[in-house]
Short mmCIF file of C-alpha atoms in Angstrom, two decimals:
data_model
loop_
_atom_site.label_atom_id
_atom_site.label_comp_id
_atom_site.label_asym_id
_atom_site.label_seq_id
_atom_site.Cartn_x
_atom_site.Cartn_y
_atom_site.Cartn_z
CA UNK A 1 -17.71 -17.15 11.42
CA UNK A 2 -18.23 -14.06 9.32
CA UNK A 3 -20.80 -15.59 6.96
CA UNK A 4 -18.53 -15.55 3.89
CA UNK A 5 -15.46 -17.32 2.61
CA UNK A 6 -12.51 -14.89 2.49
CA UNK A 7 -11.22 -16.45 -0.74
CA UNK A 8 -14.45 -15.50 -2.52
CA UNK A 9 -14.32 -11.91 -1.29
CA UNK A 10 -10.61 -11.47 -2.05
CA UNK A 11 -11.08 -12.88 -5.54
CA UNK A 12 -14.12 -10.74 -6.32
CA UNK A 13 -12.43 -7.54 -5.17
CA UNK A 14 -9.16 -8.13 -7.06
CA UNK A 15 -6.80 -9.10 -4.24
CA UNK A 16 -5.53 -12.43 -5.55
CA UNK A 17 -2.47 -12.50 -7.81
CA UNK A 18 -1.09 -15.99 -7.10
CA UNK A 19 -2.20 -18.81 -4.81
CA UNK A 20 -0.59 -22.16 -4.11
CA UNK A 21 -3.93 -24.01 -4.31
CA UNK A 22 -6.99 -21.77 -4.34
CA UNK A 23 -9.61 -24.50 -4.08
CA UNK A 24 -7.85 -26.26 -1.22
CA UNK A 25 -7.48 -22.93 0.59
CA UNK A 26 -11.16 -22.19 0.06
CA UNK A 27 -12.10 -25.53 1.57
CA UNK A 28 -9.81 -24.91 4.52
CA UNK A 29 -11.52 -21.59 5.23
CA UNK A 30 -14.87 -23.40 5.17
CA UNK A 31 -13.75 -26.25 7.43
CA UNK A 32 -11.50 -24.64 10.05
CA UNK A 33 -10.78 -21.43 11.93
CA UNK A 34 -7.07 -20.72 11.55
CA UNK A 35 -4.51 -17.92 11.44
CA UNK A 36 -3.14 -15.98 8.47
CA UNK A 37 0.00 -13.89 8.65
CA UNK A 38 1.63 -11.05 6.76
CA UNK A 39 5.13 -9.88 7.64
CA UNK A 40 6.28 -6.26 7.74
CA UNK A 41 9.92 -5.45 8.29
CA UNK A 42 10.57 -2.51 10.60
CA UNK A 43 12.74 -0.60 8.14
CA UNK A 44 10.77 2.66 8.60
CA UNK A 45 8.59 4.16 11.30
CA UNK A 46 5.48 4.16 9.09
CA UNK A 47 3.93 2.36 6.16
CA UNK A 48 2.66 4.17 3.09
CA UNK A 49 -0.55 3.80 1.12
CA UNK A 50 0.97 1.07 -1.06
CA UNK A 51 0.86 -1.26 1.96
CA UNK A 52 -2.90 -0.86 2.30
CA UNK A 53 -3.65 -3.73 -0.07
CA UNK A 54 -2.10 -6.30 2.29
CA UNK A 55 -3.63 -4.65 5.36
CA UNK A 56 -7.08 -4.67 3.75
CA UNK A 57 -6.62 -8.33 2.81
CA UNK A 58 -5.98 -9.14 6.49
CA UNK A 59 -9.00 -7.07 7.46
CA UNK A 60 -11.28 -9.05 5.14
CA UNK A 61 -9.88 -12.33 6.48
CA UNK A 62 -10.66 -11.20 10.03
CA UNK A 63 -14.16 -10.11 9.00
CA UNK A 64 -14.60 -13.63 7.61
CA UNK A 65 -14.08 -15.02 11.12
CA UNK A 66 -10.39 -15.94 10.98
CA UNK A 67 -7.44 -14.68 12.97
CA UNK A 68 -4.91 -12.31 11.39
CA UNK A 69 -1.30 -12.24 12.55
CA UNK A 70 0.83 -9.16 11.99
CA UNK A 71 4.44 -10.29 12.08
CA UNK A 72 6.89 -7.48 12.70
CA UNK A 73 10.34 -8.27 11.37
CA UNK A 74 12.45 -7.35 14.35
CA UNK A 75 14.83 -10.13 13.35
CA UNK A 76 14.72 -10.05 9.54
CA UNK A 77 15.02 -6.23 9.54
CA UNK A 78 18.61 -6.79 10.66
CA UNK A 79 19.27 -8.44 7.30
CA UNK A 80 17.01 -6.75 4.76
CA UNK A 81 14.75 -8.29 2.14
CA UNK A 82 16.40 -8.16 -1.32
CA UNK A 83 13.03 -8.51 -3.08
CA UNK A 84 12.47 -5.66 -5.55
CA UNK A 85 15.66 -3.86 -4.52
CA UNK A 86 18.63 -2.91 -6.68
CA UNK A 87 21.04 -2.45 -3.82
CA UNK A 88 21.75 -3.62 -0.30
CA UNK A 89 19.45 -2.11 2.31
CA UNK A 90 20.98 0.11 4.95
CA UNK A 91 21.60 -1.86 8.12
CA UNK A 92 19.63 -0.38 11.00
CA UNK A 93 20.60 -0.42 14.64
CA UNK A 94 18.58 -2.55 17.04
CA UNK A 95 17.30 0.64 18.68
CA UNK A 96 16.02 2.00 15.34
CA UNK A 97 14.32 -1.32 14.57
CA UNK A 98 12.61 -1.39 17.98
CA UNK A 99 11.35 2.18 17.60
CA UNK A 100 10.07 1.50 14.09
CA UNK A 101 8.28 -1.66 15.22
CA UNK A 102 6.51 0.25 18.00
CA UNK A 103 5.33 2.92 15.53
CA UNK A 104 4.04 0.34 13.06
CA UNK A 105 2.00 -1.36 15.75
CA UNK A 106 -0.14 1.75 16.19
CA UNK A 107 -1.05 1.73 12.49
CA UNK A 108 -2.32 -1.85 12.48
CA UNK A 109 -4.53 -1.22 15.51
CA UNK A 110 -6.68 1.09 13.35
CA UNK A 111 -7.47 -1.65 10.86
CA UNK A 112 -7.55 -4.86 12.90
CA UNK A 113 -9.26 -5.86 16.14
CA UNK A 114 -6.63 -6.93 18.66
CA UNK A 115 -8.96 -6.72 21.66
CA UNK A 116 -11.61 -9.27 20.77
CA UNK A 117 -12.20 -12.33 22.90
CA UNK A 118 -13.01 -14.71 20.06
CA UNK A 119 -10.95 -16.93 17.78
CA UNK A 120 -10.60 -14.11 15.24
CA UNK A 121 -8.86 -11.66 17.59
CA UNK A 122 -5.72 -10.35 15.86
CA UNK A 123 -2.23 -11.12 17.15
CA UNK A 124 0.99 -9.16 16.75
CA UNK A 125 4.28 -11.09 16.83
CA UNK A 126 7.94 -10.24 16.35
CA UNK A 127 10.23 -12.71 14.63
CA UNK A 128 13.15 -11.54 16.77
CA UNK A 129 11.58 -13.74 19.46
CA UNK A 130 12.82 -16.87 17.67
CA UNK A 131 15.40 -15.64 15.14
CA UNK A 132 17.65 -13.84 17.62
CA UNK A 133 18.18 -17.01 19.63
CA UNK A 134 19.02 -19.31 16.70
CA UNK A 135 22.28 -21.23 16.94
CA UNK A 136 23.94 -21.14 13.53
CA UNK A 137 25.25 -24.69 13.15
CA UNK A 138 22.15 -26.45 14.57
CA UNK A 139 19.94 -24.26 12.34
CA UNK A 140 21.97 -25.13 9.24
CA UNK A 141 21.77 -28.84 10.08
CA UNK A 142 17.99 -28.73 10.57
CA UNK A 143 17.01 -26.42 7.73
CA UNK A 144 19.90 -25.82 5.33
CA UNK A 145 19.68 -29.22 3.64
CA UNK A 146 16.13 -28.47 2.47
CA UNK A 147 17.24 -25.53 0.29
CA UNK A 148 19.25 -25.85 -2.90
CA UNK A 149 21.16 -22.98 -4.44
CA UNK A 150 19.80 -24.06 -7.84
CA UNK A 151 16.24 -23.54 -6.66
CA UNK A 152 16.96 -20.29 -4.85
CA UNK A 153 18.52 -18.79 -7.98
CA UNK A 154 15.23 -19.25 -9.87
CA UNK A 155 13.25 -16.90 -7.59
CA UNK A 156 12.64 -13.38 -8.85
CA UNK A 157 14.11 -11.69 -5.77
CA UNK A 158 17.47 -13.30 -6.56
CA UNK A 159 17.37 -13.70 -10.35
CA UNK A 160 16.37 -10.12 -11.11
CA UNK A 161 19.19 -8.73 -8.95
CA UNK A 162 21.75 -10.94 -10.70
CA UNK A 163 20.37 -10.15 -14.16
CA UNK A 164 20.86 -6.44 -13.44
CA UNK A 165 24.42 -7.28 -12.35
CA UNK A 166 23.72 -5.81 -8.93
CA UNK A 167 25.50 -7.33 -5.94
CA UNK A 168 23.57 -9.76 -3.75
CA UNK A 169 25.28 -10.33 -0.44
CA UNK A 170 25.35 -13.62 1.44
CA UNK A 171 23.55 -11.75 4.22
CA UNK A 172 20.58 -11.01 1.95
CA UNK A 173 20.71 -14.48 0.41
CA UNK A 174 19.74 -15.87 3.82
CA UNK A 175 16.55 -13.81 3.93
CA UNK A 176 14.27 -16.29 2.21
CA UNK A 177 15.50 -19.09 4.49
CA UNK A 178 14.64 -17.04 7.57
CA UNK A 179 11.23 -16.06 6.17
CA UNK A 180 10.48 -19.72 5.49
CA UNK A 181 11.44 -20.47 9.10
CA UNK A 182 9.06 -17.71 10.24
CA UNK A 183 6.18 -19.49 8.49
CA UNK A 184 7.08 -22.83 10.10
CA UNK A 185 7.39 -21.22 13.53
CA UNK A 186 4.03 -19.45 13.23
CA UNK A 187 2.35 -22.68 12.11
CA UNK A 188 3.60 -24.37 15.30
CA UNK A 189 3.15 -21.46 17.72
CA UNK A 190 -0.04 -19.83 16.41
CA UNK A 191 -1.78 -22.38 14.20
CA UNK A 192 -0.97 -20.32 11.11
CA UNK A 193 -1.84 -21.99 7.81
CA UNK A 194 -1.67 -19.12 5.30
CA UNK A 195 0.88 -16.45 4.45
CA UNK A 196 -0.16 -13.42 2.38
CA UNK A 197 2.30 -11.04 0.79
CA UNK A 198 3.04 -8.81 -2.15
CA UNK A 199 3.71 -10.35 -5.55
CA UNK A 200 7.47 -9.96 -5.02
CA UNK A 201 7.19 -12.30 -2.02
CA UNK A 202 6.01 -15.35 -3.97
CA UNK A 203 9.35 -17.17 -3.88
CA UNK A 204 9.83 -16.53 -0.17
CA UNK A 205 6.30 -17.75 0.59
CA UNK A 206 6.68 -20.93 -1.48
CA UNK A 207 9.90 -21.69 0.40
CA UNK A 208 7.96 -21.66 3.68
CA UNK A 209 5.23 -23.91 2.28
CA UNK A 210 7.82 -26.41 1.05
CA UNK A 211 9.91 -26.28 4.23
CA UNK A 212 6.93 -27.19 6.41
CA UNK A 213 6.18 -30.18 4.17
CA UNK A 214 9.78 -31.39 4.23
CA UNK A 215 9.96 -31.09 8.01
CA UNK A 216 6.75 -33.12 8.35
CA UNK A 217 4.70 -30.13 9.53
CA UNK A 218 1.23 -28.84 8.66
CA UNK A 219 0.15 -28.23 5.08
CA UNK A 220 0.61 -24.52 4.51
CA UNK A 221 -0.75 -22.18 1.85
CA UNK A 222 0.48 -19.03 0.18
CA UNK A 223 -1.30 -16.16 -1.51
CA UNK A 224 0.07 -12.99 -3.07
CA UNK A 225 -1.69 -9.74 -3.88
CA UNK A 226 -0.93 -7.79 -7.06
CA UNK A 227 1.52 -4.92 -7.15
CA UNK A 228 -0.77 -1.88 -7.29
CA UNK A 229 0.28 0.84 -9.69
CA UNK A 230 -1.63 3.85 -10.91
CA UNK A 231 -2.92 4.01 -14.47
CA UNK A 232 0.16 6.11 -15.24
CA UNK A 233 2.45 3.28 -14.13
CA UNK A 234 3.58 4.89 -10.86
CA UNK A 235 3.82 2.88 -7.66
CA UNK A 236 0.78 3.15 -5.44
CA UNK A 237 1.28 5.62 -2.58
CA UNK A 238 4.03 7.62 -4.27
CA UNK A 239 3.65 11.23 -5.41
CA UNK A 240 5.96 13.95 -6.65
CA UNK A 241 5.89 15.32 -3.09
CA UNK A 242 6.93 11.96 -1.60
CA UNK A 243 5.27 8.94 0.00
CA UNK A 244 1.65 9.03 1.15
CA UNK A 245 2.30 7.79 4.68
CA UNK A 246 -0.36 6.21 6.88
CA UNK A 247 1.00 8.07 9.91
CA UNK A 248 -0.94 11.30 10.44
CA UNK A 249 2.22 12.95 11.75
CA UNK A 250 3.91 12.47 8.37
CA UNK A 251 0.94 13.13 6.08
CA UNK A 252 -2.01 15.00 7.57
CA UNK A 253 -5.53 13.56 7.26
CA UNK A 254 -6.38 16.53 5.01
CA UNK A 255 -3.55 15.76 2.58
CA UNK A 256 -4.31 12.03 2.80
CA UNK A 257 -7.94 12.74 1.87
CA UNK A 258 -6.83 14.90 -1.06
CA UNK A 259 -4.60 12.13 -2.41
CA UNK A 260 -7.59 9.81 -2.78
CA UNK A 261 -9.85 12.60 -4.03
CA UNK A 262 -7.41 13.26 -6.87
CA UNK A 263 -7.02 9.71 -8.21
CA UNK A 264 -7.43 9.33 -11.94
CA UNK A 265 -10.71 8.26 -13.50
CA UNK A 266 -9.04 5.05 -14.69
CA UNK A 267 -8.03 4.05 -11.15
CA UNK A 268 -11.32 4.89 -9.43
CA UNK A 269 -13.18 1.58 -9.68
CA UNK A 270 -10.17 -0.55 -8.79
CA UNK A 271 -9.30 1.60 -5.78
CA UNK A 272 -12.90 1.56 -4.51
CA UNK A 273 -12.80 -2.24 -4.68
CA UNK A 274 -9.43 -2.67 -2.99
CA UNK A 275 -9.32 0.11 -0.41
CA UNK A 276 -12.91 0.44 0.82
CA UNK A 277 -15.42 -2.02 2.27
CA UNK A 278 -18.32 -0.78 0.19
CA UNK A 279 -20.46 -3.58 -1.29
CA UNK A 280 -19.36 -4.46 -4.80
CA UNK A 281 -22.75 -3.43 -6.16
CA UNK A 282 -22.10 0.09 -4.86
CA UNK A 283 -18.50 0.03 -6.12
CA UNK A 284 -19.73 -0.84 -9.60
CA UNK A 285 -22.40 1.89 -9.52
CA UNK A 286 -19.87 4.53 -8.44
CA UNK A 287 -17.32 3.39 -11.01
CA UNK A 288 -19.95 3.69 -13.74
CA UNK A 289 -20.55 7.40 -13.07
CA UNK A 290 -19.37 9.77 -15.77
CA UNK A 291 -18.61 13.45 -16.18
CA UNK A 292 -18.85 15.65 -13.11
CA UNK A 293 -20.63 12.86 -11.22
CA UNK A 294 -17.29 11.06 -10.96
CA UNK A 295 -16.24 13.78 -8.52
CA UNK A 296 -18.87 12.42 -6.14
CA UNK A 297 -17.42 8.90 -6.49
CA UNK A 298 -13.91 10.18 -5.75
CA UNK A 299 -15.17 11.96 -2.64
CA UNK A 300 -16.78 8.69 -1.49
CA UNK A 301 -13.42 6.96 -2.02
CA UNK A 302 -11.53 9.65 -0.08
CA UNK A 303 -14.08 9.63 2.75
CA UNK A 304 -13.97 5.85 3.18
CA UNK A 305 -10.21 5.37 2.95
CA UNK A 306 -9.51 8.30 5.28
CA UNK A 307 -12.09 7.09 7.80
CA UNK A 308 -10.42 3.67 7.97
CA UNK A 309 -6.95 5.16 8.39
CA UNK A 310 -7.62 8.21 10.58
CA UNK A 311 -11.18 7.81 11.85
CA UNK A 312 -14.56 9.17 10.82
CA UNK A 313 -14.06 12.57 12.46
CA UNK A 314 -10.81 13.16 10.58
CA UNK A 315 -12.44 12.17 7.28
CA UNK A 316 -15.37 14.53 7.82
CA UNK A 317 -13.00 17.30 8.86
CA UNK A 318 -10.87 16.86 5.74
CA UNK A 319 -13.92 16.98 3.53
CA UNK A 320 -15.22 20.11 5.28
CA UNK A 321 -11.88 21.85 4.83
CA UNK A 322 -11.95 21.04 1.12
CA UNK A 323 -15.54 22.25 0.75
CA UNK A 324 -14.79 25.46 2.63
CA UNK A 325 -11.89 26.21 0.30
CA UNK A 326 -14.10 25.54 -2.71
CA UNK A 327 -16.92 27.76 -1.49
CA UNK A 328 -14.62 30.64 -0.55
CA UNK A 329 -12.95 30.31 -3.94
CA UNK A 330 -16.28 30.63 -5.72
CA UNK A 331 -16.06 27.22 -7.42
CA UNK A 332 -18.03 24.02 -7.13
CA UNK A 333 -17.35 21.60 -4.30
CA UNK A 334 -15.39 18.55 -5.34
CA UNK A 335 -12.71 20.45 -7.26
CA UNK A 336 -9.39 18.65 -7.48
CA UNK A 337 -6.43 19.89 -5.46
CA UNK A 338 -2.85 19.45 -6.66
CA UNK A 339 0.28 19.93 -4.57
CA UNK A 340 3.00 22.02 -6.25
CA UNK A 341 6.34 23.45 -5.24
CA UNK A 342 7.09 27.12 -4.78
CA UNK A 343 8.68 28.71 -7.86
CA UNK A 344 6.92 26.47 -10.39
CA UNK A 345 6.04 28.22 -13.63
CA UNK A 346 2.39 28.60 -14.56
CA UNK A 347 3.03 26.66 -17.77
CA UNK A 348 4.44 23.70 -15.80
CA UNK A 349 1.60 23.94 -13.27
CA UNK A 350 -1.02 23.66 -16.02
CA UNK A 351 0.54 20.40 -17.17
CA UNK A 352 0.99 19.05 -13.64
CA UNK A 353 -2.65 19.81 -12.83
CA UNK A 354 -3.87 18.08 -16.02
CA UNK A 355 -5.24 21.31 -17.50
CA UNK A 356 -2.89 20.91 -20.47
CA UNK A 357 -1.30 17.81 -21.93
CA UNK A 358 2.00 19.46 -22.86
CA UNK A 359 4.06 22.59 -22.24
CA UNK A 360 3.36 23.83 -25.76
CA UNK A 361 -0.41 23.52 -25.24
CA UNK A 362 -0.08 25.30 -21.90
CA UNK A 363 1.90 28.15 -23.49
CA UNK A 364 -0.75 28.57 -26.19
CA UNK A 365 -3.48 28.76 -23.54
CA UNK A 366 -1.59 31.42 -21.58
CA UNK A 367 -0.79 33.50 -24.67
CA UNK A 368 -4.42 33.26 -25.76
CA UNK A 369 -5.64 34.82 -22.53
CA UNK A 370 -7.53 31.75 -21.35
CA UNK A 371 -5.72 31.25 -18.04
CA UNK A 372 -6.53 32.94 -14.74
CA UNK A 373 -4.81 32.75 -11.36
CA UNK A 374 -7.10 33.67 -8.45
CA UNK A 375 -9.41 35.25 -11.01
CA UNK A 376 -6.70 37.37 -12.63
CA UNK A 377 -5.92 36.80 -16.30
CA UNK A 378 -2.28 35.86 -16.90
CA UNK A 379 -0.77 36.13 -20.40
CA UNK A 380 2.94 35.94 -19.50
CA UNK A 381 4.28 32.48 -20.37
CA UNK A 382 7.15 33.06 -17.95
CA UNK A 383 4.82 33.70 -15.00
CA UNK A 384 6.08 32.04 -11.81
CA UNK A 385 3.85 30.86 -8.97
CA UNK A 386 5.38 32.78 -6.09
CA UNK A 387 4.45 32.12 -2.48
CA UNK A 388 2.46 35.35 -2.32
CA UNK A 389 -0.27 34.11 -4.67
CA UNK A 390 -1.08 31.19 -2.38
CA UNK A 391 -2.37 33.32 0.47
CA UNK A 392 -2.57 32.41 4.13
CA UNK A 393 -4.12 29.01 3.50
CA UNK A 394 -1.46 28.01 0.97
CA UNK A 395 -4.03 27.55 -1.82
CA UNK A 396 -4.42 29.26 -5.20
CA UNK A 397 -7.15 28.80 -7.80
CA UNK A 398 -6.14 28.29 -11.43
CA UNK A 399 -8.72 28.33 -14.20
CA UNK A 400 -8.53 27.45 -17.89
CA UNK A 401 -11.46 28.96 -19.72
CA UNK A 402 -14.83 29.04 -17.99
CA UNK A 403 -15.25 25.39 -17.08
CA UNK A 404 -11.87 24.01 -16.00
CA UNK A 405 -10.77 24.90 -12.48
CA UNK A 406 -8.29 23.39 -10.03
CA UNK A 407 -6.81 24.37 -6.72
CA UNK A 408 -3.05 24.40 -6.29
CA UNK A 409 -1.67 23.84 -2.81
CA UNK A 410 1.92 24.74 -2.05
CA UNK A 411 3.86 21.92 -0.44
#
């Protein structure tokens, strides 16, 4: 065993949003070694940073001495989860699903130990193994009678779609039944007793817990993690430039590091708690830093998250690249870097880089002679950031007065 109860750690670090019976689950972790699963449909060839909260939850459960199961949705990806969606998902070919599933497997191997020889060694499954072979009429006879339309209409994944007057196909309506069957199958095949998912999965998870009970199976538990948004209300892992993918071929380790380095002050403590394994005493000390010292805390966050995703060498390399840019630019290490598009006006860039709170404030700063680009004073409010100012490394320094400096990186 790992010497701690995963429920205690998950609660302390802010992972628990809902739980079917927290005290009973805590006792189960104390009394038995069992499996916990999270499902990931293979609708893309990578996951983005928003998925890290569920991956980190599995990692803590494994560190607590219990076995994590990564369930790839080779079967359910052929239907599409309606949860949180306004429209029907695009139906993927079986070849696309298989390729996506293979790519996702490489990501999980960085966070979980699949090669251990103990009871906590992680397992990867694919629900196509049992869903593809289902016979429709026998499945309806065994399972269909345990679901009522009345009950299914109360779950957020269905109700919210109907309230927005968006179509919900019969194909999608079957999704929660199949996910419930996944839970039952994993309880029988792998000794799984807990399913973890995002907050939008609560209804689907509860269906699995109830189905096992009605079929006379094991007592199962469900736990959801909160939907992580930034302090500005944006979804975690989304930027103006696109998703922050966990695949280094889609988002380089350098850009991944910069994403975490540039989080807002308001998000810093929460992200240190959720996305690193630093002791909570250290998290609290870093979150309490103020002024320029917060730059150090953000660098610690970027170093730790990047090391988990891409390895220690990649994290150190990304930090060295950032420091080299800072030194060559004649500014202090730890300066924030913002990605911008070619052709952006200087006024818009000042707002995007948080040097001004509005376009009017930015225009006043430019007219007043307080703005410099690569050390050159700019007083033209129509000034456009052309590719030439970014140099060979794609980076330009913008300064407001003597104390405010940022680096802009062309995307």
